[in-house]
CSV table of C-alpha atoms and ligand atoms in Angstrom, one decimal:
chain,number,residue,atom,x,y,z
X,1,UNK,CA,-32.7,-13.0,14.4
X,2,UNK,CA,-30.0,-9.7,14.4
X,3,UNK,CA,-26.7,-9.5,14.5
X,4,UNK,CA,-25.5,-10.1,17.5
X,5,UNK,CA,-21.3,-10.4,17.6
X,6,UNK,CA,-18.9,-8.4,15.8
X,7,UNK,CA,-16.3,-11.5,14.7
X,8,UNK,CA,-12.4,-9.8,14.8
X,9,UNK,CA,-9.7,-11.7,12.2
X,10,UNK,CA,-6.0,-10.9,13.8
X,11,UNK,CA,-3.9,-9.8,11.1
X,12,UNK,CA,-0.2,-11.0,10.4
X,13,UNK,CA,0.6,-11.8,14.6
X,14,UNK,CA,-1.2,-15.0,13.9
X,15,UNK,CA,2.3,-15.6,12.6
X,16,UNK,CA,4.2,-14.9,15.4
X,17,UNK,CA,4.7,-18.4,17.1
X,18,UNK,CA,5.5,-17.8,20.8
X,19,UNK,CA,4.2,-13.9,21.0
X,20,UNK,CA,0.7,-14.7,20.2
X,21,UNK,CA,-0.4,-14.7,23.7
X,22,UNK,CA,1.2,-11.4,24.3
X,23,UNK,CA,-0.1,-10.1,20.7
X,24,UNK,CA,-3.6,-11.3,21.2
X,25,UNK,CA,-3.6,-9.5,24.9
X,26,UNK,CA,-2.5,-6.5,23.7
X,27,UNK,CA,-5.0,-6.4,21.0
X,28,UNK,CA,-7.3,-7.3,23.3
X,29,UNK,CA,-6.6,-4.1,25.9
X,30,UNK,CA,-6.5,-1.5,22.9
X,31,UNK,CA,-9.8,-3.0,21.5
X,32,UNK,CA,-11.1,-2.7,25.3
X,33,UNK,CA,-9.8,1.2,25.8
X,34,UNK,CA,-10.8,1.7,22.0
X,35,UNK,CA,-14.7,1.0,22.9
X,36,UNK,CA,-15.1,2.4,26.9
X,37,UNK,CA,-17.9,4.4,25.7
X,38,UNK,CA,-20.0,1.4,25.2
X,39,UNK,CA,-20.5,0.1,28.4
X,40,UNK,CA,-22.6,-2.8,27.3
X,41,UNK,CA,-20.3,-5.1,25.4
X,42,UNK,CA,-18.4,-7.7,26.1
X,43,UNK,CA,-15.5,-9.1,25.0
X,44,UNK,CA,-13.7,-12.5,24.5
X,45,UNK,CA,-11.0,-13.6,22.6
X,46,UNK,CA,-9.3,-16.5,21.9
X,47,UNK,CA,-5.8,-17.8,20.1
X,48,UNK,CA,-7.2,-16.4,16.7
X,49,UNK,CA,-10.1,-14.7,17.2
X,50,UNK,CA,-11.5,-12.0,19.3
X,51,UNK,CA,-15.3,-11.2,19.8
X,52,UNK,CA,-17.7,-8.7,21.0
X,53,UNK,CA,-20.7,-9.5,22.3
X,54,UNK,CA,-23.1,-6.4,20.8
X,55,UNK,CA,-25.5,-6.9,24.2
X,56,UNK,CA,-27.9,-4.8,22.3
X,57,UNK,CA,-25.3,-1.9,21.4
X,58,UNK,CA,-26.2,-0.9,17.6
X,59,UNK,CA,-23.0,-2.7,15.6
X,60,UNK,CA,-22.4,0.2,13.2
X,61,UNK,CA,-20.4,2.8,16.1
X,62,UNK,CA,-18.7,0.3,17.4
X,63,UNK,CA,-17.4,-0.6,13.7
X,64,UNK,CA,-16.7,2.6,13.7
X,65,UNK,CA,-14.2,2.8,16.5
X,66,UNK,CA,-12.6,-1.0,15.4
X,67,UNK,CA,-11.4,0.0,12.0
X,68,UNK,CA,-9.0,2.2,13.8
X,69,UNK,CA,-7.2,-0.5,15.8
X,70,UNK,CA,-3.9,-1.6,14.3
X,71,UNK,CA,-3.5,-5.5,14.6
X,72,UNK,CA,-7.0,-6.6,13.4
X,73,UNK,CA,-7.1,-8.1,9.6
X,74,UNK,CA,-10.6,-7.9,9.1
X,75,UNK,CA,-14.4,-8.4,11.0
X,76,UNK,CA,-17.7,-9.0,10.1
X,77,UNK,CA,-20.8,-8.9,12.0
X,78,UNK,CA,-21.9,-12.3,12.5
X,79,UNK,CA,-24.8,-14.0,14.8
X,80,UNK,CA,-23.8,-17.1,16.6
X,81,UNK,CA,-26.4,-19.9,17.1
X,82,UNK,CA,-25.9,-23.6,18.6
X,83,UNK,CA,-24.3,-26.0,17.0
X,84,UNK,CA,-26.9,-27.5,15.2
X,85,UNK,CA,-27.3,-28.5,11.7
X,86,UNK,CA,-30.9,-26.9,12.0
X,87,UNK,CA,-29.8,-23.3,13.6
X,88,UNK,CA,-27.0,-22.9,11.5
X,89,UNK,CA,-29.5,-23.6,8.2
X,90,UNK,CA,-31.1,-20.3,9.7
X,91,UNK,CA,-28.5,-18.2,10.4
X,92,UNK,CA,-26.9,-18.6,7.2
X,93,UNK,CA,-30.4,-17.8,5.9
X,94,UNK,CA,-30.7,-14.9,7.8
X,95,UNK,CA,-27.0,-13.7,7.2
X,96,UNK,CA,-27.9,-14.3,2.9
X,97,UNK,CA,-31.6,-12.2,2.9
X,98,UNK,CA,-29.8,-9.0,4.8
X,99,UNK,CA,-27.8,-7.3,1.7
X,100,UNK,CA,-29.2,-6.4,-1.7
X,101,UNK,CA,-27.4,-6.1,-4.8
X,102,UNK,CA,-26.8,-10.0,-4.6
X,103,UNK,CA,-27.0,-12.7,-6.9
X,104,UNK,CA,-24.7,-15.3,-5.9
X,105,UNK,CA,-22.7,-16.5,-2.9
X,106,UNK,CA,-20.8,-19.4,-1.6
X,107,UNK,CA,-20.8,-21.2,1.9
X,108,UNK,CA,-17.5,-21.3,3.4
X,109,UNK,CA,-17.5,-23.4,6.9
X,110,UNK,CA,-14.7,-23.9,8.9
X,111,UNK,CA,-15.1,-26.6,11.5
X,112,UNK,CA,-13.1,-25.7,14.6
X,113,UNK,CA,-14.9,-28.3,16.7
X,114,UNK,CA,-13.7,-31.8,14.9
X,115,UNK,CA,-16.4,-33.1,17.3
X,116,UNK,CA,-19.3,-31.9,15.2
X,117,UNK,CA,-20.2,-34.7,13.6
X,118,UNK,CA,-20.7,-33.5,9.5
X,119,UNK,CA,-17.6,-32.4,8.0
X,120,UNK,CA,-16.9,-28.9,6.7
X,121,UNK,CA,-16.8,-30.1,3.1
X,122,UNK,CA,-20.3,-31.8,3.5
X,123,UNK,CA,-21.6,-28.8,6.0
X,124,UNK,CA,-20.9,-26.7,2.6
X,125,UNK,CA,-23.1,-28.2,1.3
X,126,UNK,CA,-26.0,-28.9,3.3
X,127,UNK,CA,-25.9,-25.1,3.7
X,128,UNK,CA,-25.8,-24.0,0.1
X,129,UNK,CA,-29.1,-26.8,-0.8
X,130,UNK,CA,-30.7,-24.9,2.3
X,131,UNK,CA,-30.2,-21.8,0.9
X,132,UNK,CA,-31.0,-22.4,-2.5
X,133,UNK,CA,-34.3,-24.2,-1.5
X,134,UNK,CA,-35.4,-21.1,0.6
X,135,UNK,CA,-34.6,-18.2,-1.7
X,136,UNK,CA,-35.3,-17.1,-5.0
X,137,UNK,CA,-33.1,-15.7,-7.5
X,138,UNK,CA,-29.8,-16.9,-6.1
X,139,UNK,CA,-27.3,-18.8,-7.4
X,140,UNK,CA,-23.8,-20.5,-5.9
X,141,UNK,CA,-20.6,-19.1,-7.3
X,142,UNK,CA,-17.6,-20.3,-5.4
X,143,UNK,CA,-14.7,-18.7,-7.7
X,144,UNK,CA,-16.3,-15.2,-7.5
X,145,UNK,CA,-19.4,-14.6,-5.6
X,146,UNK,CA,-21.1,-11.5,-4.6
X,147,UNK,CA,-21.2,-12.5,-0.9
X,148,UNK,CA,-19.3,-15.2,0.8
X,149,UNK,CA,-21.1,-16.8,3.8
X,150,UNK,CA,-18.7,-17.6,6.6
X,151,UNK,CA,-19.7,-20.1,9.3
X,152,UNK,CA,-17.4,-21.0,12.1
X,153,UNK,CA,-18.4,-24.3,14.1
X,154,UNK,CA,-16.8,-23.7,17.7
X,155,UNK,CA,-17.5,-25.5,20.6
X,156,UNK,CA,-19.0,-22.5,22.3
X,157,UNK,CA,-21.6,-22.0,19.3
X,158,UNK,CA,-21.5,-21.6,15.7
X,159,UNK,CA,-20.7,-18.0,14.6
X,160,UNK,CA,-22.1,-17.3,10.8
X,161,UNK,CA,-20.7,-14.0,9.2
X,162,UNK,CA,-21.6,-11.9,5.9
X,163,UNK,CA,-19.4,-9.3,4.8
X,164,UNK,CA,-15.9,-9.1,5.6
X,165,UNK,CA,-14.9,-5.8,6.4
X,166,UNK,CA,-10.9,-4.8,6.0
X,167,UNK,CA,-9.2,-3.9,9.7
X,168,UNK,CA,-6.4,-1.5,9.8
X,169,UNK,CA,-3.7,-4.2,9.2
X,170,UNK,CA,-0.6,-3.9,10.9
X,171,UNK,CA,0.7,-4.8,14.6
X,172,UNK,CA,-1.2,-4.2,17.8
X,173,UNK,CA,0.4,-1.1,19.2
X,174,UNK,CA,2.4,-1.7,22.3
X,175,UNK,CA,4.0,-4.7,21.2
X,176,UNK,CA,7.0,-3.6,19.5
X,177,UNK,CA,8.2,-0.8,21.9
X,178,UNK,CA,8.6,2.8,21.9
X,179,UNK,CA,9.9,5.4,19.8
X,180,UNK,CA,10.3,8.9,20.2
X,181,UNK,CA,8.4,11.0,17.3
X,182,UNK,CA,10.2,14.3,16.6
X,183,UNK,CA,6.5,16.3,15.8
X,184,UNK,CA,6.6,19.7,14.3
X,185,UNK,CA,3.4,21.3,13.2
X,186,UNK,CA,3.7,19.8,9.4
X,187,UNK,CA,2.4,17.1,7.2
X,188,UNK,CA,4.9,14.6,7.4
X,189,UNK,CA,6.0,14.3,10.9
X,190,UNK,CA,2.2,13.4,12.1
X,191,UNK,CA,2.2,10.8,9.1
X,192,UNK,CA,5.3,9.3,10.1
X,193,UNK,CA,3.6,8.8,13.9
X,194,UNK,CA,1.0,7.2,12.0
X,195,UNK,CA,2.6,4.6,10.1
X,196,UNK,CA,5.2,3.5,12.7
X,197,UNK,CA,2.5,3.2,15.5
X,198,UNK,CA,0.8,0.3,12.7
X,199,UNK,CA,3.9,-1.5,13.2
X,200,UNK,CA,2.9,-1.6,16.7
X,201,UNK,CA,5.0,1.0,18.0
X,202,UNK,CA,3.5,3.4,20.9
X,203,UNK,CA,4.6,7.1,20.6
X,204,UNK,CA,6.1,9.6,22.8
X,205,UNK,CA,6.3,13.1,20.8
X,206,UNK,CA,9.1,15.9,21.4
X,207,UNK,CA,8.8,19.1,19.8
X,208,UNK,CA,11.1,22.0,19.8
X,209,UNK,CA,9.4,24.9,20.6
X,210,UNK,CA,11.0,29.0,20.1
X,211,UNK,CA,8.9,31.3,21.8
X,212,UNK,CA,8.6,34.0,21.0
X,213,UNK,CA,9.7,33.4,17.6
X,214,UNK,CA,7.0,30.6,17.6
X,215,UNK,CA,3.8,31.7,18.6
X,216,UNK,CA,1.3,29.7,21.0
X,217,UNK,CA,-0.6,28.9,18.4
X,218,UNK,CA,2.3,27.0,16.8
X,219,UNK,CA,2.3,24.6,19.9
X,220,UNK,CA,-1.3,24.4,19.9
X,221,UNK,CA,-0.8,23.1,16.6
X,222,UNK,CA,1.2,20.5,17.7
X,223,UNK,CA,-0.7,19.1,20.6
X,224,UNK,CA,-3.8,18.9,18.6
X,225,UNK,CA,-1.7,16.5,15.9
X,226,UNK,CA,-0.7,14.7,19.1
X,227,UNK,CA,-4.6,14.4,20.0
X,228,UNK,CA,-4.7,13.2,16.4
X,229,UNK,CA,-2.6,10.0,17.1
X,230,UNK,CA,-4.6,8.9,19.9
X,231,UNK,CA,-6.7,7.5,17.6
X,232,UNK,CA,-4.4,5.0,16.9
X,233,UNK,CA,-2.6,5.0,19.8
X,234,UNK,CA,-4.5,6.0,23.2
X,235,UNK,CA,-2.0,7.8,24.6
X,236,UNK,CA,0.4,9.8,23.5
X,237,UNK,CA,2.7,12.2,25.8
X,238,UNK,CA,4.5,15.2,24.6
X,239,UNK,CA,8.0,16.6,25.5
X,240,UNK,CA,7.8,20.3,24.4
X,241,UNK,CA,11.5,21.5,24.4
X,242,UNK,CA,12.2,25.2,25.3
X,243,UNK,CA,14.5,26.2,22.5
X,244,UNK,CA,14.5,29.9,22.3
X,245,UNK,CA,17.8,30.0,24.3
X,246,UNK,CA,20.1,27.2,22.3
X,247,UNK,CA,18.9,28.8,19.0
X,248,UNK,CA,20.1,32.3,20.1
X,249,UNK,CA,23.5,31.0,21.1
X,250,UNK,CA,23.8,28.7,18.1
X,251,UNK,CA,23.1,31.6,15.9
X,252,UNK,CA,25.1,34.0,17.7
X,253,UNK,CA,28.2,31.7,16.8
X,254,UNK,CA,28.2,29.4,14.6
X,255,UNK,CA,28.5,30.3,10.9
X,256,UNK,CA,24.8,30.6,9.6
X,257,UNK,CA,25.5,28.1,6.6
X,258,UNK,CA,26.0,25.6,9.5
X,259,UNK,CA,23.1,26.9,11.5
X,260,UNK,CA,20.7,24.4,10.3
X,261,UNK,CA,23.0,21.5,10.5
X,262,UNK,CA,24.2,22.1,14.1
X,263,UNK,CA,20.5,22.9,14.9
X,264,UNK,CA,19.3,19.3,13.7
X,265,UNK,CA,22.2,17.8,15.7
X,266,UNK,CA,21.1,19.6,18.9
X,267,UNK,CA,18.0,18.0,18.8
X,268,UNK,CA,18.8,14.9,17.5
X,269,UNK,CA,21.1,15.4,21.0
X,270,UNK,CA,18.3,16.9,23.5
X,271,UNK,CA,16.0,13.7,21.6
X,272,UNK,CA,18.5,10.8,23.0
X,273,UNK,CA,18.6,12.3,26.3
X,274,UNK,CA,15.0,12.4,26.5
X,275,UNK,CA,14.8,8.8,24.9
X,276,UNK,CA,17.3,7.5,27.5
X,277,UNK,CA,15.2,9.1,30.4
X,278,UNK,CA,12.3,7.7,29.4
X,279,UNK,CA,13.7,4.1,28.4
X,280,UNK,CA,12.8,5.0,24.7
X,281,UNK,CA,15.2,2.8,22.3
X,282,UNK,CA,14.2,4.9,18.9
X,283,UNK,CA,13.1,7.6,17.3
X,284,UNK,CA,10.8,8.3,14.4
X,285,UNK,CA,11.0,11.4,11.9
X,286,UNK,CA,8.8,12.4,9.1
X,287,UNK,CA,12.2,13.5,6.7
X,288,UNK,CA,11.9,12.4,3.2
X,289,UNK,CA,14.6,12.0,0.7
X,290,UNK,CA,15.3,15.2,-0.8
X,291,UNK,CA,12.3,17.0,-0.1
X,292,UNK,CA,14.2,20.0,1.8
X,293,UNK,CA,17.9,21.0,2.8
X,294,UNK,CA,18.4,19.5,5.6
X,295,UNK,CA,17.3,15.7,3.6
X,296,UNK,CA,19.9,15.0,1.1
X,297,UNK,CA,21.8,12.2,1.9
X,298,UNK,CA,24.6,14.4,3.0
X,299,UNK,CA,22.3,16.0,5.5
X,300,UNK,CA,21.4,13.2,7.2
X,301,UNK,CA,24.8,11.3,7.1
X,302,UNK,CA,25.8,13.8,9.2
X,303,UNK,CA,22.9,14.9,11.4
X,304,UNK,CA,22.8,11.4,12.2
X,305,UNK,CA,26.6,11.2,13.3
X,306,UNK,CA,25.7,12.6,17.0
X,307,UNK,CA,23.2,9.4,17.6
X,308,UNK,CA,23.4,5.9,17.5
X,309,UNK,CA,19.9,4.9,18.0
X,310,UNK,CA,17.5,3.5,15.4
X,311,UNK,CA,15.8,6.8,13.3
X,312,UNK,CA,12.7,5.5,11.8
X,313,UNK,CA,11.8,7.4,9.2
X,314,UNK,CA,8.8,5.6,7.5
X,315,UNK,CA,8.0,8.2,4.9
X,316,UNK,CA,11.7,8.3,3.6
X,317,UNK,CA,10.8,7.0,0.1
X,318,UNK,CA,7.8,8.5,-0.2
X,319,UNK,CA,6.4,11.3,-2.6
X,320,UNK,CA,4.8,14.5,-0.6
X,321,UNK,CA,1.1,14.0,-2.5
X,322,UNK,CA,1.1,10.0,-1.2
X,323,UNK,CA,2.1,11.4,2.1
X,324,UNK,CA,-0.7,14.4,1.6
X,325,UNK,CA,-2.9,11.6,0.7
X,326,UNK,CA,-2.5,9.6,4.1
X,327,UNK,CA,-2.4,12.9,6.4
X,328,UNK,CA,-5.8,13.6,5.1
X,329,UNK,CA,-7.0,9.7,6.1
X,330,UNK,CA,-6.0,10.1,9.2
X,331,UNK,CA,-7.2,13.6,9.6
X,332,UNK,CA,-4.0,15.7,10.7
X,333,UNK,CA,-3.7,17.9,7.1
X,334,UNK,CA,-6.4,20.3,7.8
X,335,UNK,CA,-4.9,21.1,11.1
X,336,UNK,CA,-1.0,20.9,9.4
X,337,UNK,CA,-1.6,23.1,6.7
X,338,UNK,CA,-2.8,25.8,9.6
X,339,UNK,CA,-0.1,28.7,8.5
X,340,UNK,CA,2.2,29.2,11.7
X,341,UNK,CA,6.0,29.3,11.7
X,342,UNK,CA,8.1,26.5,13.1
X,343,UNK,CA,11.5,26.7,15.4
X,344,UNK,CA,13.4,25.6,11.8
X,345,UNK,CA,12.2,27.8,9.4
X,346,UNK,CA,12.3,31.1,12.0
X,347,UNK,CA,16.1,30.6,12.2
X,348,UNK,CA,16.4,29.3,8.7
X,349,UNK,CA,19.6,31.0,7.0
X,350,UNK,CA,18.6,32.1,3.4
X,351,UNK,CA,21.1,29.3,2.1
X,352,UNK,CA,21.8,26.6,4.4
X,353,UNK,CA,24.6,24.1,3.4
X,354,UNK,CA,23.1,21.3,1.3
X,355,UNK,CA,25.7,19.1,1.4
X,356,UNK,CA,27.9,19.4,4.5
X,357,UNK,CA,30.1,16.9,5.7
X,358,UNK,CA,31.3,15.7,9.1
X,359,UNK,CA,34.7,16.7,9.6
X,360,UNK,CA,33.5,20.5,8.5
X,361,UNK,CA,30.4,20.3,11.2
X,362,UNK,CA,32.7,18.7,14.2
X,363,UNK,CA,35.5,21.4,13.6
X,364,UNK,CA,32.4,24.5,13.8
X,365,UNK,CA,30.9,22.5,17.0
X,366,UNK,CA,34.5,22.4,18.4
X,367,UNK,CA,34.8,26.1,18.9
X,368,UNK,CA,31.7,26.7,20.2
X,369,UNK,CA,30.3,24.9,23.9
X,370,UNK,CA,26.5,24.8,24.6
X,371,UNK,CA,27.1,22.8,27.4
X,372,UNK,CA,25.1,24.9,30.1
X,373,UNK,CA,22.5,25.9,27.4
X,374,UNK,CA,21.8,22.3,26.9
X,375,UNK,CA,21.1,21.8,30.5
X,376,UNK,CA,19.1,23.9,31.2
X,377,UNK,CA,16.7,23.5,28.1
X,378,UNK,CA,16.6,19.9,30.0
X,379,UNK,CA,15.6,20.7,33.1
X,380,UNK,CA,12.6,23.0,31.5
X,381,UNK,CA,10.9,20.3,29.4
X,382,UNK,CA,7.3,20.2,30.0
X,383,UNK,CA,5.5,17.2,29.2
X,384,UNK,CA,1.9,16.6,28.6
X,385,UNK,CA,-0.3,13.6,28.4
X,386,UNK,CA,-3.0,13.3,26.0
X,387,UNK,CA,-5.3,10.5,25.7
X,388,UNK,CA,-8.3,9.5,23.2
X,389,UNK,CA,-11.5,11.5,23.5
X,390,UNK,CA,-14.7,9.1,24.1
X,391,UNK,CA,-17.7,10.9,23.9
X,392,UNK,CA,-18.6,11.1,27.6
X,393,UNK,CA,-15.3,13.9,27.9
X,394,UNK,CA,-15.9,15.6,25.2
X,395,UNK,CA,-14.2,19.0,26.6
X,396,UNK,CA,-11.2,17.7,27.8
X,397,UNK,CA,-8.7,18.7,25.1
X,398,UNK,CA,-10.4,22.5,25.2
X,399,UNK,CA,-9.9,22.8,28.4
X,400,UNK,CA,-6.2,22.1,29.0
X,401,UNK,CA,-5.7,24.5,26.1
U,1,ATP,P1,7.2,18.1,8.7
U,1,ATP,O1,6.1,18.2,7.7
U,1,ATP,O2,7.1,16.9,9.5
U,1,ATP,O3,7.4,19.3,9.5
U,1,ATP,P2,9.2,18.9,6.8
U,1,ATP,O4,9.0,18.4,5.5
U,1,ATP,O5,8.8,20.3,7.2
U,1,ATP,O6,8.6,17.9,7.9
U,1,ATP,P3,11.8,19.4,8.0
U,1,ATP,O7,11.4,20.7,8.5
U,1,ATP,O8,13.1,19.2,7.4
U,1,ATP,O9,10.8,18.7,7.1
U,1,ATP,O10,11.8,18.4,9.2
U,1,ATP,C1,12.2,17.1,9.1
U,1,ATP,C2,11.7,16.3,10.4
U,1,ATP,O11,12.4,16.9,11.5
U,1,ATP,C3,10.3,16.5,10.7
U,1,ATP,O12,9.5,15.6,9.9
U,1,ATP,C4,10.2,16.2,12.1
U,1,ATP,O13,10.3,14.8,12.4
U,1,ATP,C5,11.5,16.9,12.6
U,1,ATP,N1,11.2,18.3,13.1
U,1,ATP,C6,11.3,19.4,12.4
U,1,ATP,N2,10.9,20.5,13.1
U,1,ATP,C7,10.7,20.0,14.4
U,1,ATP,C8,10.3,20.6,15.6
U,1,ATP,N3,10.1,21.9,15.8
U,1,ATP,N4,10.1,19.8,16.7
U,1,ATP,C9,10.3,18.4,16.6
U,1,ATP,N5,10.6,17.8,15.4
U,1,ATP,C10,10.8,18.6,14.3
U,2,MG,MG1,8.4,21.1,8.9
């Protein structure tokens, strides 16, 4: 006997009334894109439960791949037998003997099939005397055992699991809509991509970009992070904004302790334009409360006056070494921490205005008219497309850079 399924729990969507169908096919595309480079497996799902079929494939890479994939609670590797009293007795035999370092376990069956004939309750224990009578040195524990044995009569076969191993959690990206991630080449911004794609949010990055103040390594910088989310996400496109020309004029005339806070409006202004042509209805930042000038509350009450769309901003209350802690999970700090400028800080004034206020900000923007600037940073918007790297492309990424 070997394992032969990989058994997939569906986290909280299993909640969600009338959207489960559209949940549980979503899930069901990401976990097919997630695992193209197995071209042996085969998967089914049904209202709350998804499985792949191993066809031989060795379970632990494709494990691998699965733990990444926002919308699944859990999964174990399981081996499905017929629905027999007799089969299942062995597969729960074989799903005890596999893992050392235990002494006790419980039987848990769930009978989804009200047609088999013995009741969950009396299948518990028909298992457990099965167990006990062909193993030594075990003992049943069913407040706190070492290993819980999971059997799940279906109609289609009896699937008997082991260990239970924790999913990603969250929502299965591409159900909740789109938001547009303003990515610069830190630690946060990347993080922030992160956690809003778990709420099943896909991604479209922008990123304002100053050459020659910011080098091409800078922008390299940044479409590796976006090559980062993929992981999670599949795809992610990129909107690198041309910004050189705006910052000059903006610095040219507005009063540098404004500079920052006009800057942070342009974009938030170039963002909604790219939002709306794209038919994104949000955007996503990685600002945290107080962690620089332009986040005190006074900052961001006015930055934010020049949009009315949602700003996500899922690190807000966060502290910098929790947020350190999750860029290295997910793999972005090594590349974030590289040392190469960014559009803000090039053009930061030595003492930007901490607390500025709105009627102060719209009376400096009144004398000033980037109109035509604006446009044209529009029109020169170059957008690229990445998508996750399964092992048979390898190259891809080097190449376009
Ligand atoms: P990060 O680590 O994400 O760069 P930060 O702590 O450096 O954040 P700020 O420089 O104030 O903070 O930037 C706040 C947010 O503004 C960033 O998290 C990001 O969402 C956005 N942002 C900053 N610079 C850029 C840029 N060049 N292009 C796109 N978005 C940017
Ligand atoms: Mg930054």
């Amino acid at each position: 006997m070997q394992y032969d399924h990989i058994l997939i729990r569906y986290g909280e969507m299993s909640l969600k009334g009338k959207n489960r169908k559209h949940f549980v096919a979503k899930l069901y595309e990401n976990v097919k894109s997630k695992l193209q480079s197995f071209p042996d497996i085969k998967i089914k799902r049904n209202r709350d439960r998804m499985y792949i079929l191993l066809n031989g494939e060795d379970p632990q890479p494709v494990m691998d791949q699965i733990k990444d994939v926002f919308g699944i609670q859990s999964f174990s590797l399981a081996v499905k037998v017929n629905s027999t009293e007799e089969e299942i007795n062995e597969g729960a035999l074989f799903a005890l003997t596999k893992p050392e370092n235990v002494k006790t376990f419980k039987v848990s069956v769930r009978r989804v099939d009200k047609q088999f004939p013995v009741s969950s309750q009396d299948m518990n224990r028909v298992i457990g005397g099965h167990l006990l009578r062909n193993t030594e040195g075990y003992q049943v524990d069913v407040h706190q055992p070492d290993m819980e044995i999971m059997v799940e009569i279906r109609r289609d076969g009896t699937y008997i699991t082991s260990e239970k191993v924790k999913g990603a959690g969250g929502l299965p990206v591409g159900t909740t809509g789109k938001s547009l991630l303003l990515l610069s080449g830190g630690i946060d911004s990347p993080v922030a991509g992160y956690l809003t794609m778990k709420r099943g949010v896909e991604i479209e990055a922008i990123h304002f970009h100053s050459p020659p103040y910011t080098s091409e390594r800078s922008k390299q910088k940044v479409l590796e992070l976006a090559q980062k989310l993929t992981r999670f996400g599949n795809k992610v496109r990129v909107h690198v904004v041309p910004f050189t020309k705006l910052q000059q004029s903006l610095y040219r005339q507005v009063p540098e302790h404004y500079g920052m806070t006009v800057m942070r409006r342009l974009m938030m202004r170039i963002s909604e334009r790219v939002a709306d042509r794209e038919g994104i209805l949000s955007f996503t930042t990685g600002e945290s409360l107080g962690q620089v000038a332009s986040q005190t509350m006074e900052s961001m009450n006015v930055i934010n006056e020049v949009t009315n769309y949602p700003i996500i901003r899922p690190l807000i209350s966060m502290d910098k070494l929790d947020i350190i802690e999750l860029s290295k999970q997910i793999d972005t700090y090594e590349i974030s921490i590289r040392p190469y400028e960014d559009c803000c800080t090039v053009f930061v004034p030595s003492q930007p205005k901490t607390r500025p206020t709105r009627e102060k900000v719209n009376e400096v923007e009144a004398k000033v008219d980037f109109t035509q600037e604006l446009e044209e940073t529009l029109e020169n918007i170059e957008t690229l497309e990445f998508s996750e790297e399964h092992s048979e492309k390898e190259n891809e990424f080097s190449d376009l850079l």
